[in-house]
Amino acid sequence: MTITLYDLAGAEADRRFSPFCWRTKMALAHKGLDVEAVPWRFTEKDKLPSPNQGRVPVICDRDRIIHDSTAIADYLDETYPDRPALFGGEAARGLTRFVQNWTETVLHIGLIRLVLLDIYRHLGPGDQAYFRQDREKRFGMTLEDFVGDRAARLSSFRASLDPLRRTVERQDFISGKSPAYADYVAFGAFQWARAISDFEVLAADDPVAAWRGRMLDLFDGFARRAPAYGA
Amino acid sequence: MTITLYDLAGAEADRRFSPFCWRTKMALAHKGLDVEAVPWRFTEKDKLPSPNQGRVPVICDRDRIIHDSTAIADYLDETYPDRPALFGGEAARGLTRFVQNWTETVLHIGLIRLVLLDIYRHLGPGDQAYFRQDREKRFGMTLEDFVGDRAARLSSFRASLDPLRRTVERQDFISGKSPAYADYVAFGAFQWARAISDFEVLAADDPVAAWRGRMLDLFDGFARRAPAYGA
């Protein structure tokens, strides 16, 4: 049975850039589940299945609709316990939340100051108007101003990756010897940047870039095949 | 069989402030192992058991000498598998390293700018001279200058706790429903500050302070009974 995923897309249908959808796509690949990833745009709220929260990721698995990447990960481990575990126990599930909270409060916040305008450039015309208005209201400045000093921000962004850097310098994955959901959460952020921006957020010799490379290699290069910039 | 732990002490023998030794003490309590925590000072390098690395924590368990808090945690889980697990699987062990790397690159670095001079004030006269010389050389300024702007640093320190804050706001412990080694690693940092400084690093209504309170309550208030300031 194929699972349907509604997946945020740019002007090109195969440019998929949501960090939250990337978590879900990697989780589905980890479980070895068949998926149809349907392109969806910000302004197509009426095209999502009901109950409709107006956001992605959302998956349809047989007669179940599950919203939110975190709930989807829990659902997948509960529903498919015979397939490879995304967490591997209650302690790992709790600890994964810490990595997720670091990703959302440090990594996403840092990256958005580098790539917000590049997201805009990859949206279709209908989404562009919505996106500019929504984000300029949220951040209180133009998209151009929001990323205007990104070259100057780069070194502090890279420094903020120290916890991740030190971890993947000493073990292959955040989750240890094998990748698991915490890796997909952090990787989703880099995949977001990579999908829409040619601004290289990592130095080539950064251990974080080597880990990103290992993530891109997973599942026969599944994430590497997606339209993106750079490595 | 009682395990001997060499535990960093201040001028008062029962003021124990090493964040690394606190990890080990909490880990030993978690395993329910008997321990004799011997006070040790920076300048008593010749009093440590052989092989002597000149640092604490180090434990003696029967005929084994184990150095370094991380190696000690691994040793305890391997040697005492029938007692409560500090990790709970390989994924949790890997993820705990991320929390540890966050603790060492964000939490310790932030705290030391707030409390370094307070450590000095709690050392015996012999250690004070060593400590001032060593740390002033390392940081390239006087201890007084190093913490001189701590009031101004407090809000950015508190903001840097967001990953921890968001985690313990939504679950009781970093490791989920029950505390495990990742909690002891982060708690060790707060216990270090609390042991030697009356500078309150957390706001009273911070969810991180509530988590610290839960940690202080563990093992019949084991950590709360140690000489310290504040809550």
GROMACS .gro file of C-alpha atoms in nm, chain A residues 3 6 14 18 33 35 38 51 65 70-72 87 104 128 135 150 152 178 229:
model
   20
    3ILE     CA    1   0.153   0.620   0.145
    6TYR     CA    2   0.190   1.617   0.049
   14ASP     CA    3   1.030   1.852  -0.823
   18SER     CA    4   1.048   2.198   0.332
   33LEU     CA    5   0.772   0.226   0.285
   35VAL     CA    6   0.547   0.675  -0.092
   38VAL     CA    7   0.258   1.493  -0.420
   51PRO     CA    8  -0.908   1.717   0.827
   65ILE     CA    9  -0.451   1.114   0.784
   70THR     CA   10   0.679   1.467   1.472
   71ALA     CA   11   0.342   1.293   1.492
   72ILE     CA   12   0.417   1.117   1.162
   87PHE     CA   13   1.395   0.596   1.760
  104GLU     CA   14   1.452   2.440   1.541
  128GLN     CA   15   0.571   3.458  -0.418
  135ARG     CA   16   0.733   3.673   0.591
  150ARG     CA   17   2.445   3.706   0.538
  152ALA     CA   18   2.889   3.862   0.781
  178SER     CA   19   2.357   0.419   1.226
  229TYR     CA   20   2.262   2.318  -0.547
   0.00000   0.00000   0.00000
